[in-house]
GROMACS .gro file of C-alpha atoms in nm:
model
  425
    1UNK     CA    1  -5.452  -2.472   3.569
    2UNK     CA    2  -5.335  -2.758   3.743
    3UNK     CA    3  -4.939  -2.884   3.742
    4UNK     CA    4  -5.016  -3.152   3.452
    5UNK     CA    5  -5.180  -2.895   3.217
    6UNK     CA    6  -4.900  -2.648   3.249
    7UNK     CA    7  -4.653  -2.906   3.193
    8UNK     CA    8  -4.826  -3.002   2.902
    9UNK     CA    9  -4.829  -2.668   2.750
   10UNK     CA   10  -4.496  -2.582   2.818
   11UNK     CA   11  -4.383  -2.936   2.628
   12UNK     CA   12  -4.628  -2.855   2.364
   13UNK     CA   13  -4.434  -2.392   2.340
   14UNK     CA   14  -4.120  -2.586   2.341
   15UNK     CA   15  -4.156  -2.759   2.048
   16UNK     CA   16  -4.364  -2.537   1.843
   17UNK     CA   17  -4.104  -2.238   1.955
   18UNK     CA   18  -3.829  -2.483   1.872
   19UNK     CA   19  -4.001  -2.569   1.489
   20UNK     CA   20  -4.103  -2.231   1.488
   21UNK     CA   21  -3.772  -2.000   1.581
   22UNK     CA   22  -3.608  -2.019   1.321
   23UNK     CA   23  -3.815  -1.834   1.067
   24UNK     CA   24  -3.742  -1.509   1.236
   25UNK     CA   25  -3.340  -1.545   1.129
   26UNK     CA   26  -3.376  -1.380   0.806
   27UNK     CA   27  -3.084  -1.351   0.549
   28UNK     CA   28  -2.960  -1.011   0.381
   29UNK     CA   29  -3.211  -0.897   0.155
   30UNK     CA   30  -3.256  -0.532  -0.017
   31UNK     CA   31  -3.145  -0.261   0.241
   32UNK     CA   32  -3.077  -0.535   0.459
   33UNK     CA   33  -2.707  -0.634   0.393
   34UNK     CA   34  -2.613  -0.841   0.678
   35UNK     CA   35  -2.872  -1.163   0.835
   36UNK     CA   36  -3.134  -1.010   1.062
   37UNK     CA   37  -3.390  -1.047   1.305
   38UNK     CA   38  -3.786  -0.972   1.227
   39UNK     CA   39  -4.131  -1.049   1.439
   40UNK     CA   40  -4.210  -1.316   1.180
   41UNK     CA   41  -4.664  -1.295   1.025
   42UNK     CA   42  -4.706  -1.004   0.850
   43UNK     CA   43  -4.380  -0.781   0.949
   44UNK     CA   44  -4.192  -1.053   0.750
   45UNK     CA   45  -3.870  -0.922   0.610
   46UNK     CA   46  -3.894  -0.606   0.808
   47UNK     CA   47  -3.625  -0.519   1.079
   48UNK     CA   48  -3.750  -0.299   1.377
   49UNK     CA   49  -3.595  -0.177   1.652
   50UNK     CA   50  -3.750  -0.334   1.958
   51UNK     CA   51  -3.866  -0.640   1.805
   52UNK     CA   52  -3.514  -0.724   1.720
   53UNK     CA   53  -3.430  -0.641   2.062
   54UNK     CA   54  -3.700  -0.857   2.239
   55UNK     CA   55  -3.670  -1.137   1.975
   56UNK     CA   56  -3.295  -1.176   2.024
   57UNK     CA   57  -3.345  -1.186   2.407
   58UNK     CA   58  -3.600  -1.528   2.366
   59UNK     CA   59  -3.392  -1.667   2.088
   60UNK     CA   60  -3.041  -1.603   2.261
   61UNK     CA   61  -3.184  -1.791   2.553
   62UNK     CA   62  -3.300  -2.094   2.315
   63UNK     CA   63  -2.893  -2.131   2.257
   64UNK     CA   64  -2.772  -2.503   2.409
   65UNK     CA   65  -3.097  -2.616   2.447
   66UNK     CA   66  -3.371  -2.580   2.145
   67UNK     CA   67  -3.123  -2.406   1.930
   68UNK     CA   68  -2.776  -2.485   1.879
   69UNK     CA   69  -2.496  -2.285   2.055
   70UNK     CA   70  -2.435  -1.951   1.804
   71UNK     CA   71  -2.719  -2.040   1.569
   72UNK     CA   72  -2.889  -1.674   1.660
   73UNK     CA   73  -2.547  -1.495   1.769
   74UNK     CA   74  -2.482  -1.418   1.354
   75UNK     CA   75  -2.852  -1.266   1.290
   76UNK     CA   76  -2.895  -1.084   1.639
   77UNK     CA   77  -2.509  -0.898   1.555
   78UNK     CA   78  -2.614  -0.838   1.178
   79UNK     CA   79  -2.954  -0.669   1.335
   80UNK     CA   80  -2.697  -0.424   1.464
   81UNK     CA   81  -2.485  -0.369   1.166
   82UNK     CA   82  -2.797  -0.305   0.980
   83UNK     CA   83  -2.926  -0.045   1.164
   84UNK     CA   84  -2.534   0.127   1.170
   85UNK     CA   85  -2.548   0.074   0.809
   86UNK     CA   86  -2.822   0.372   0.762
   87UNK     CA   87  -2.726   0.564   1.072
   88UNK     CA   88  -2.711   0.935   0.932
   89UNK     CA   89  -2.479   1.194   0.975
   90UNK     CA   90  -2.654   1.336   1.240
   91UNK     CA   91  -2.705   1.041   1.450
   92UNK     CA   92  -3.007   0.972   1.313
   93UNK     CA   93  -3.113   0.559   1.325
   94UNK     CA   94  -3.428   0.434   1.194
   95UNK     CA   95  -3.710   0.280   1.380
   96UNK     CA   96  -3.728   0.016   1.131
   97UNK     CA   97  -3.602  -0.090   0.785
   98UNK     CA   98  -3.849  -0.244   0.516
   99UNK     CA   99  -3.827  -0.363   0.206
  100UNK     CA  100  -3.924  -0.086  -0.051
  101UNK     CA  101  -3.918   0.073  -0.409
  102UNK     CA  102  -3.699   0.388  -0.318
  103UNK     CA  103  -3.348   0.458  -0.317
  104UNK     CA  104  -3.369   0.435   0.047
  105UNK     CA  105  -3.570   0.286   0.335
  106UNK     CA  106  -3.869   0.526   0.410
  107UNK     CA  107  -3.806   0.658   0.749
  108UNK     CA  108  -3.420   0.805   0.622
  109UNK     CA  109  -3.672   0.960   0.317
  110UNK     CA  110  -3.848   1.104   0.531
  111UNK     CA  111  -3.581   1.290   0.718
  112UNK     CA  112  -3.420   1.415   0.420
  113UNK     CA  113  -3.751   1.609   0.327
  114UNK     CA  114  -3.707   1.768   0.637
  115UNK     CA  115  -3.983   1.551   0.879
  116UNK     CA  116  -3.869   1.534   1.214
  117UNK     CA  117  -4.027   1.161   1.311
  118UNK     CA  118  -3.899   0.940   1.605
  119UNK     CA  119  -3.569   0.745   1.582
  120UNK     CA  120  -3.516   0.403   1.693
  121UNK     CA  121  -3.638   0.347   2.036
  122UNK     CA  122  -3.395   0.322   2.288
  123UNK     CA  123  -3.269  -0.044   2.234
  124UNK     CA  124  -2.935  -0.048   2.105
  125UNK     CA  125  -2.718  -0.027   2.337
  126UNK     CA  126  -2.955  -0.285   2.550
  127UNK     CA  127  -2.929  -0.498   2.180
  128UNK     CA  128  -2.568  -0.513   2.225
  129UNK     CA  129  -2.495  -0.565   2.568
  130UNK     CA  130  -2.779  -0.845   2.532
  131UNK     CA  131  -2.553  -0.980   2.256
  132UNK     CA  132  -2.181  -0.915   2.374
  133UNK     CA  133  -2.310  -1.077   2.769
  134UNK     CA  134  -2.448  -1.336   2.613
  135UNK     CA  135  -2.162  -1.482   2.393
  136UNK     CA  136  -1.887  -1.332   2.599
  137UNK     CA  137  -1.735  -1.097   2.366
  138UNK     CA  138  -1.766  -0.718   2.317
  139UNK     CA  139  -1.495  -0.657   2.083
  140UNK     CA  140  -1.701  -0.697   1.816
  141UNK     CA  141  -1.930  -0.383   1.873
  142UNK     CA  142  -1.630  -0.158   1.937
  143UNK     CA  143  -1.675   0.007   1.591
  144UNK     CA  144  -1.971   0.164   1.707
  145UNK     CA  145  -1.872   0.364   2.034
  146UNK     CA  146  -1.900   0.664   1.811
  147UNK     CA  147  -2.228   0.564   1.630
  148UNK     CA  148  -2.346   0.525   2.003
  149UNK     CA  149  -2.260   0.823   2.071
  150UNK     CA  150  -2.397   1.039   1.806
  151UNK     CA  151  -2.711   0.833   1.865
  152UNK     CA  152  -2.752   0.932   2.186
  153UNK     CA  153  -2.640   1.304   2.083
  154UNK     CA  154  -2.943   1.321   1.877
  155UNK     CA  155  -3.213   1.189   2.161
  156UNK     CA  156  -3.046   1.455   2.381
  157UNK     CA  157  -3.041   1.729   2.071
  158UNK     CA  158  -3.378   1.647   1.916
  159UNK     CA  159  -3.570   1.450   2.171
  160UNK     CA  160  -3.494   1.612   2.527
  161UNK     CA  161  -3.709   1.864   2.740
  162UNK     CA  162  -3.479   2.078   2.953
  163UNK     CA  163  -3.747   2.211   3.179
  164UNK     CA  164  -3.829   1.844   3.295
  165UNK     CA  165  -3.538   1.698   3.216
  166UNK     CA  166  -3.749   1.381   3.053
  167UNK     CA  167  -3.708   1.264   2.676
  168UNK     CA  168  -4.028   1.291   2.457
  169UNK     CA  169  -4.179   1.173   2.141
  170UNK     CA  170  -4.180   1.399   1.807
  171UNK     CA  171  -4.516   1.244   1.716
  172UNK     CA  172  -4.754   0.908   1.721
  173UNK     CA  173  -4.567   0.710   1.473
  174UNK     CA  174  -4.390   0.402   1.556
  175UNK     CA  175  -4.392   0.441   1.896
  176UNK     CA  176  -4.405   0.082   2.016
  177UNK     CA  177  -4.736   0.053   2.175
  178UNK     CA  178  -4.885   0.248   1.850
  179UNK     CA  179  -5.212   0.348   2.013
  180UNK     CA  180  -5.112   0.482   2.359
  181UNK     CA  181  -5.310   0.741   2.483
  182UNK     CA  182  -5.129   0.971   2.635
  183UNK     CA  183  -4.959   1.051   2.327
  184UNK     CA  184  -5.129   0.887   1.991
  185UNK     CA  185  -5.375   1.178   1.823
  186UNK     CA  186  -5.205   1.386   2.069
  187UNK     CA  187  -4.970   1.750   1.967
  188UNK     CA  188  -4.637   1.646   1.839
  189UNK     CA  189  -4.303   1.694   2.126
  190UNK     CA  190  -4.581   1.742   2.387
  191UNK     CA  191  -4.559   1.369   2.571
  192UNK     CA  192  -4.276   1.256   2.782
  193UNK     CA  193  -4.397   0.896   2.808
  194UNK     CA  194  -4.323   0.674   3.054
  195UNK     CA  195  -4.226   0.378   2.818
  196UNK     CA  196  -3.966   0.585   2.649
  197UNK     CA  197  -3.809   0.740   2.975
  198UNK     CA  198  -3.807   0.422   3.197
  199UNK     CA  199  -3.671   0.206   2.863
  200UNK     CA  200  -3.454   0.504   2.794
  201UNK     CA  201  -3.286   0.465   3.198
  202UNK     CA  202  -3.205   0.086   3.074
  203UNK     CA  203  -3.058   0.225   2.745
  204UNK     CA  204  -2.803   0.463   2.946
  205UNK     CA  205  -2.710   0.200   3.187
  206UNK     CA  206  -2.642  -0.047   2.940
  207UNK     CA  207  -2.422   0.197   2.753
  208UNK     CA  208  -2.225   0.295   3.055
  209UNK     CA  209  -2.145  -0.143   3.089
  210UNK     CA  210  -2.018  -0.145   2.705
  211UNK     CA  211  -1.809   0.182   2.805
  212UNK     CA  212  -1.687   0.010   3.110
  213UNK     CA  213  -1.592  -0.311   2.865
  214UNK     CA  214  -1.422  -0.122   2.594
  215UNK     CA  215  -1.195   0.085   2.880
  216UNK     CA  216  -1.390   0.453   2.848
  217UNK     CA  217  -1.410   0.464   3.243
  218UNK     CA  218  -1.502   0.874   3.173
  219UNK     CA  219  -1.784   0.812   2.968
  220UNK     CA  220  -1.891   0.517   3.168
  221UNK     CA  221  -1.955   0.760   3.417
  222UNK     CA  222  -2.077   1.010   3.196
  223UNK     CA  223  -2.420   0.760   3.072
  224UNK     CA  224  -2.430   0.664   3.469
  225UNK     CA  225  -2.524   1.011   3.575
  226UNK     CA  226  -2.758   1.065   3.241
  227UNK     CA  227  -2.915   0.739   3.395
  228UNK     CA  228  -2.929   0.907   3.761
  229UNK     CA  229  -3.067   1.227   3.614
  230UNK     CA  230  -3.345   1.060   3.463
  231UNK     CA  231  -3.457   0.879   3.758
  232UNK     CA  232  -3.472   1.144   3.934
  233UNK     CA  233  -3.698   1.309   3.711
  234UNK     CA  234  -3.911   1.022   3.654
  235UNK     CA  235  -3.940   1.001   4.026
  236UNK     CA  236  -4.022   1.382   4.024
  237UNK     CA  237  -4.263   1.373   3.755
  238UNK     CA  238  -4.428   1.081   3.669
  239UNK     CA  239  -4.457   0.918   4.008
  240UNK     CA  240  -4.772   0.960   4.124
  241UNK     CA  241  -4.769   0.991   4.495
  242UNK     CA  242  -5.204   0.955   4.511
  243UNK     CA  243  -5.191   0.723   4.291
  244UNK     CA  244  -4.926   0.516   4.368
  245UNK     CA  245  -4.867   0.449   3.996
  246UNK     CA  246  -4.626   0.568   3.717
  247UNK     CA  247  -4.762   0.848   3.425
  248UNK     CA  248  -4.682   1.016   3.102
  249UNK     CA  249  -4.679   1.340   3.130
  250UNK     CA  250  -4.773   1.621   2.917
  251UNK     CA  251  -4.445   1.860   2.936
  252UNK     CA  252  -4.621   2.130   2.660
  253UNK     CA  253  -4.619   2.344   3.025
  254UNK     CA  254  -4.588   2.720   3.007
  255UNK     CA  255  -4.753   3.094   3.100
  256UNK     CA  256  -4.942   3.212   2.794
  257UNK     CA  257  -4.939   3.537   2.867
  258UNK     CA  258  -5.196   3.801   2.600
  259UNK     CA  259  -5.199   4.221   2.688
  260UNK     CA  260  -5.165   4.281   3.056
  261UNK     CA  261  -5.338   3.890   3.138
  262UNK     CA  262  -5.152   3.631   3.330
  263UNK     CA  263  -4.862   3.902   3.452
  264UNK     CA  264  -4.896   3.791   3.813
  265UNK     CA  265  -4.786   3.382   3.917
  266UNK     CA  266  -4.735   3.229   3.649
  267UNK     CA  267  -4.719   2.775   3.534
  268UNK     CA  268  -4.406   2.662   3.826
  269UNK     CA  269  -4.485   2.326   3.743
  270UNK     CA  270  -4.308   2.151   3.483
  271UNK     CA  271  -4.568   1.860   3.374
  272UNK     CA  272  -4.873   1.785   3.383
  273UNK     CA  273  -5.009   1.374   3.429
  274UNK     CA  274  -5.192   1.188   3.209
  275UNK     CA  275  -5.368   0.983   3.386
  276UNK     CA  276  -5.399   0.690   3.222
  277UNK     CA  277  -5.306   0.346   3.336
  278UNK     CA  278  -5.135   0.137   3.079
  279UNK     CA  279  -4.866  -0.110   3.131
  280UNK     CA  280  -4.595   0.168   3.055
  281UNK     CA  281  -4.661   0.249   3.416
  282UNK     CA  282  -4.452  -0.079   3.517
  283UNK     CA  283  -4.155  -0.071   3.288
  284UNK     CA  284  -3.971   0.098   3.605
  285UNK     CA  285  -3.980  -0.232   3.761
  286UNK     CA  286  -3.781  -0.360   3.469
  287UNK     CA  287  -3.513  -0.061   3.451
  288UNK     CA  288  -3.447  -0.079   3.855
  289UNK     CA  289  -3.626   0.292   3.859
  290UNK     CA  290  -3.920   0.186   4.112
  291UNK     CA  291  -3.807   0.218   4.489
  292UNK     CA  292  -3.876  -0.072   4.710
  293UNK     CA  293  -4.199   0.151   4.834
  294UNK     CA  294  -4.312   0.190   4.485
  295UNK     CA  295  -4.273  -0.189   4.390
  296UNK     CA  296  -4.501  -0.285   4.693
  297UNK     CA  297  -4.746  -0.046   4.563
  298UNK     CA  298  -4.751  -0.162   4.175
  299UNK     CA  299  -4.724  -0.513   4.279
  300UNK     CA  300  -5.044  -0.510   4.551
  301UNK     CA  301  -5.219  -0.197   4.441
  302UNK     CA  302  -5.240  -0.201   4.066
  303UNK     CA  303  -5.108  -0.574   3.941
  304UNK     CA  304  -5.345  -0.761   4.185
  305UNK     CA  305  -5.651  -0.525   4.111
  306UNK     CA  306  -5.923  -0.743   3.894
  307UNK     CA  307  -6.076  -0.468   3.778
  308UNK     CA  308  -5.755  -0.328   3.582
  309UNK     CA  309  -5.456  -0.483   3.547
  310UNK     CA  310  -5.521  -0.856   3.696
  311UNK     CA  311  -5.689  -1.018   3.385
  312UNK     CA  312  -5.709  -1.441   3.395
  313UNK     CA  313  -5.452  -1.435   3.125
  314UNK     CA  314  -5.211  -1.178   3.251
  315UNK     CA  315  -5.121  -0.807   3.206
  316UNK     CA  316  -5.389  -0.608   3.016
  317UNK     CA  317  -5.208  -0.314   2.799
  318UNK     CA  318  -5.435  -0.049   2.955
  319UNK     CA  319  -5.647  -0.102   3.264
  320UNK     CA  320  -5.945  -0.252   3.196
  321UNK     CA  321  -6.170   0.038   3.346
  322UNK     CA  322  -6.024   0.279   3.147
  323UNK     CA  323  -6.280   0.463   2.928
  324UNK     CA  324  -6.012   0.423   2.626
  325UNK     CA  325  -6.046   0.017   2.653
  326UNK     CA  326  -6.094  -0.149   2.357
  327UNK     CA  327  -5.987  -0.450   2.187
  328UNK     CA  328  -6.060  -0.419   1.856
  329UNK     CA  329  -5.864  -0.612   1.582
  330UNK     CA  330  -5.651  -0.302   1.397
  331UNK     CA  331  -5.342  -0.300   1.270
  332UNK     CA  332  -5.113   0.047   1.188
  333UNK     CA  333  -5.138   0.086   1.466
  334UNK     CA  334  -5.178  -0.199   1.648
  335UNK     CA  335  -5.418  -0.189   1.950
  336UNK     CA  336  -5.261  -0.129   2.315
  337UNK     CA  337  -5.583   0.005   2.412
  338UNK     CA  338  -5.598  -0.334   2.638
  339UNK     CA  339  -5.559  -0.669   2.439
  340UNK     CA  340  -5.261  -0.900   2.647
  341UNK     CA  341  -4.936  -0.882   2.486
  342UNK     CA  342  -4.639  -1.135   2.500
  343UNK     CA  343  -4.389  -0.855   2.621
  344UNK     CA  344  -4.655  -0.653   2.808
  345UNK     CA  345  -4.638  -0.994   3.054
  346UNK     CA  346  -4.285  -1.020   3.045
  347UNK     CA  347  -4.181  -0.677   3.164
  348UNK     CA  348  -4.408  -0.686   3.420
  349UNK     CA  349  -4.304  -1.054   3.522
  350UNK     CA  350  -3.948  -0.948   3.515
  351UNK     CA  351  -4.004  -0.646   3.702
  352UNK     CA  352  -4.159  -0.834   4.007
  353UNK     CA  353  -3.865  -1.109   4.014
  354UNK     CA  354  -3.626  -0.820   4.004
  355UNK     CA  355  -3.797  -0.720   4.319
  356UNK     CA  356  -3.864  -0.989   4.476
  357UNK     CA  357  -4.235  -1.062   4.409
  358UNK     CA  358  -4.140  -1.391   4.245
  359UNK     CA  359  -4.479  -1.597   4.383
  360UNK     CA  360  -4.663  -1.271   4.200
  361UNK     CA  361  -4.446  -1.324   3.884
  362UNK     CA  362  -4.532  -1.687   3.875
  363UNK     CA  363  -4.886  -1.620   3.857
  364UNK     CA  364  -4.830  -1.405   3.515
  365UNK     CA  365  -4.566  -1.684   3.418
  366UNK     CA  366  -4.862  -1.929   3.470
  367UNK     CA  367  -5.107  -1.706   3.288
  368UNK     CA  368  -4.920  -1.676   3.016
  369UNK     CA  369  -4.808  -2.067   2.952
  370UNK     CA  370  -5.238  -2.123   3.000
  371UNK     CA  371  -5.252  -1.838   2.713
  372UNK     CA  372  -5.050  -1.952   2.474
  373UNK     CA  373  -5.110  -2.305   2.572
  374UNK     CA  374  -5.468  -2.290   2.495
  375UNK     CA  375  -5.407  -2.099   2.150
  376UNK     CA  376  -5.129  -2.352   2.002
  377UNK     CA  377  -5.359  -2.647   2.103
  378UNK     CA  378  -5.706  -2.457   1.949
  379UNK     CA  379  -5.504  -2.307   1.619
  380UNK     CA  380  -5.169  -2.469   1.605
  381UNK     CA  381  -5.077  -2.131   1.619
  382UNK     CA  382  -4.986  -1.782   1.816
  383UNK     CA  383  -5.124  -1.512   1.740
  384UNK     CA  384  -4.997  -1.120   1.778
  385UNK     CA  385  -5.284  -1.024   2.112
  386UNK     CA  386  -5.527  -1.136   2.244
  387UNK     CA  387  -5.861  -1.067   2.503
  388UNK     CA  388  -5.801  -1.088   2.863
  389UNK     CA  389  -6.081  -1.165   2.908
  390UNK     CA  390  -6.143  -1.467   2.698
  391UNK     CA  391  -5.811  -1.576   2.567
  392UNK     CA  392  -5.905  -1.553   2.253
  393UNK     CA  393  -5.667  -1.442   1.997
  394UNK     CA  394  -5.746  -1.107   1.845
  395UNK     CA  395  -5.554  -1.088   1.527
  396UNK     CA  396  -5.243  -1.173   1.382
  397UNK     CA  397  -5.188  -1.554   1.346
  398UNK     CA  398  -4.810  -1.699   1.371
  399UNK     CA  399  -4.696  -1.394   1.525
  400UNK     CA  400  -4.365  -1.517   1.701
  401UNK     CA  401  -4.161  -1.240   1.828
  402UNK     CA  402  -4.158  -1.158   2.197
  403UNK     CA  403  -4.453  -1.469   2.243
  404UNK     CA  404  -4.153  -1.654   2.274
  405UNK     CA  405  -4.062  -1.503   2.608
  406UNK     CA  406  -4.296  -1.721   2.775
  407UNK     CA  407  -4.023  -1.999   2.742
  408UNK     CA  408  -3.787  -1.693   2.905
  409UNK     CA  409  -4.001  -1.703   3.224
  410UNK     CA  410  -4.045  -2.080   3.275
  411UNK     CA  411  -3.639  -2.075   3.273
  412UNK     CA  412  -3.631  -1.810   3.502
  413UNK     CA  413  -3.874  -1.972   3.744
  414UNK     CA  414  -3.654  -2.258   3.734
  415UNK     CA  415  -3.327  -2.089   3.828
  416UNK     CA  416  -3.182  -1.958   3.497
  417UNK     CA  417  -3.018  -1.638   3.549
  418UNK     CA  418  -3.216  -1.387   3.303
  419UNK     CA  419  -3.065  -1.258   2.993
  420UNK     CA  420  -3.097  -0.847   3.185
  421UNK     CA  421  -2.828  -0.959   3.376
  422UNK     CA  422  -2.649  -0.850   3.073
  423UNK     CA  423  -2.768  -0.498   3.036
  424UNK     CA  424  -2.613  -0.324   3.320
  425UNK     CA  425  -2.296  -0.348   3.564
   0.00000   0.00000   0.00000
């Protein structure tokens, strides 16, 4: 794509994304007291956890330029208050809130009866350190210190392996990248995944910055060395030094010992890999996990590889030689089995810039500009993924949400300090 066609397409995202935008600010409605974020297609009127989180980051950086100073600030705060609002005793907070026919959204239902399902991913404390950074205030989140607190009580009460010292998944449901292999169809509290534990290092550095803000200096260094401790096991268990890449792991680890069998050495190791390559593998570009070593070896090994992660339109979900590949239109769940998603390029551009690859992040920023480009000017529209090999959209038409990130990177590539500045001292 040559300089005039990406300059045309990134005229022609700014002013759909500028028509567009504000259809994901969303007014209380049902459980929903306060305004709110949602993806916008068919998750209208439906808050989720880190769709509010990624939508807020594009929008936020829209303020003083398509969007007027503090026209998202009001929706991106009462995303947060709605989530506190059904925060259970326990510390308990929803993946996502709907609008239903019970007394109570479905997930909180759930619980009561006794199912043990995930809780919202860990975006929160990112959410509001996105939020507070951006506007210059943190006062406004104080009231939640303790919510925070509780919330993270429950990952490390419900969610937490001691013997690897990683966080896992209760099940397959709602867990972001629905489809993932190496843990949808799979036994339930059996997958530390990679997503969750390199997302979940972001989520206890951002919490120690609001602690350092609102003057708790102890706990600040409390969430530090939870963020330190998880690195380290990330490093120990998911870094894979033969294949220079970062896996899930399968932590359900343990001598099964029947009658006199299996007496003798028993299972010493803690996890076992999954080895399979999805994007997950990168997210510890994004949350400063990845050493210098490591980032060489993502960046040149696995990013520039054509035959699995190098598509012509950026970033496939799973590698593209990966028996599991598929790109089937399905939603619930949605296909990460290898279709290009908005935030799958993102992360991984951001992860290179925040190590320095920033001619390889251009190349995914330039992808995804001739991606979206190409779609707005054959269907007026975006759609939710799409085929890396083609470009073609898969399903999903004006799907918003974290497309809008593409305006995020041309910013960036142009000298605008990213909005992650804002998620960590």
């Amino acid at each position: 794509m040559n300089t005039n066609s990406y300059d045309q397409h990134v005229t022609l995202l700014r002013s759909f994304i500028a028509e567009q935008a504000g259809g994901c600010l969303k007014e209380p409605s049902h459980y929903l007291k306060y305004p709110f974020i949602d993806p916008g297609s068919v998750y209208s009127a439906n808050l989720w956890d880190w769709d509010s989180f990624w939508s807020a980051y594009a929008l936020l950086n829209l303020e003083g330029s398509l969007l007027p100073v503090g026209a998202v600030t009001p929706y991106a705060k009462g995303s947060i208050h709605n989530f506190f609002d059904h925060q259970q005793e326990d510390g308990y907070i929803p993946m996502m809130i709907e609008k239903g026919k019970t007394e109570e959204p479905y997930l909180i239902c759930k619980r009561k009866e006794g199912f043990k399902l995930n809780m919202h991913k860990p975006f929160l404390s990112q959410h509001i350190a996105l939020i507070s950074g951006h506007c210059g205030d943190y006062e406004w989140a104080r009231q939640y210190v303790e919510g925070l607190e509780k919330y993270f009580g429950c990952y490390d009460r419900d969610y937490y392996n001691e013997n690897c010292k990683l966080y896992v998944w209760a099940d397959d449901i709602m867990i972001g990248m629905d489809n993932d292999p190496a843990t949808f169809g799979r036994p339930k509290y059996s997958t530390a995944n990679i997503y969750l534990n390199a997302f979940m290092v972001s989520e206890l550095k951002a919490m120690a910055l609001l602690c350092s803000k609102w003057g708790f200096m102890g706990r600040r260094e409390h969430y530090l060395e939870k963020a330190r401790t998880l690195e380290l096991a990330i490093q120990e268990e998911c870094w894979d030094p033969r294949d220079k890449f970062f896996y899930s792991v399968d932590v359900d680890i343990k001598t099964r010992q029947f009658d006199w069998f299996h007496t003798g050495l028993g299972v010493f190791w803690k996890t076992l890999p999954i080895k399979v390559r999805a994007w997950s593998g990168f997210i510890p570009l994004w949350s400063g996990t990845a050493t210098l070593e490591q980032s060489a070896y993502l960046s040149g090994l696995h990013l520039a590889d054509k035959n699995t992660f190098n598509s012509p339109y950026g970033v496939p979900s799973l590698a593209m030689d990966e028996k599991m590949y598929n790109i089937s239109a399905t939603n619930n769940p949605s296909n990460w089995l290898g279709p290009i998603w908005g935030i799958v390029n993102y992360v991984a551009f951001r992860g290179l810039m925040n190590y320095g690859f920033k001619a390889e992040a251009k190349e995914i920023a330039r992808k995804t500009v001739l991606l979206f480009g190409s779609d707005l000017e054959r269907s007026g529209t975006l759609h939710e993924y799409y085929d890396p090999a083609s470009g073609q959209p898969v399903m999903n038409g004006g799907f918003l949400n974290w497309n809008m990130l593409v305006l995020n990177m041309v910013d960036e590539l142009a000298g605008k300090p990213p909005l992650a500045l804002h998620l960590s001292d």
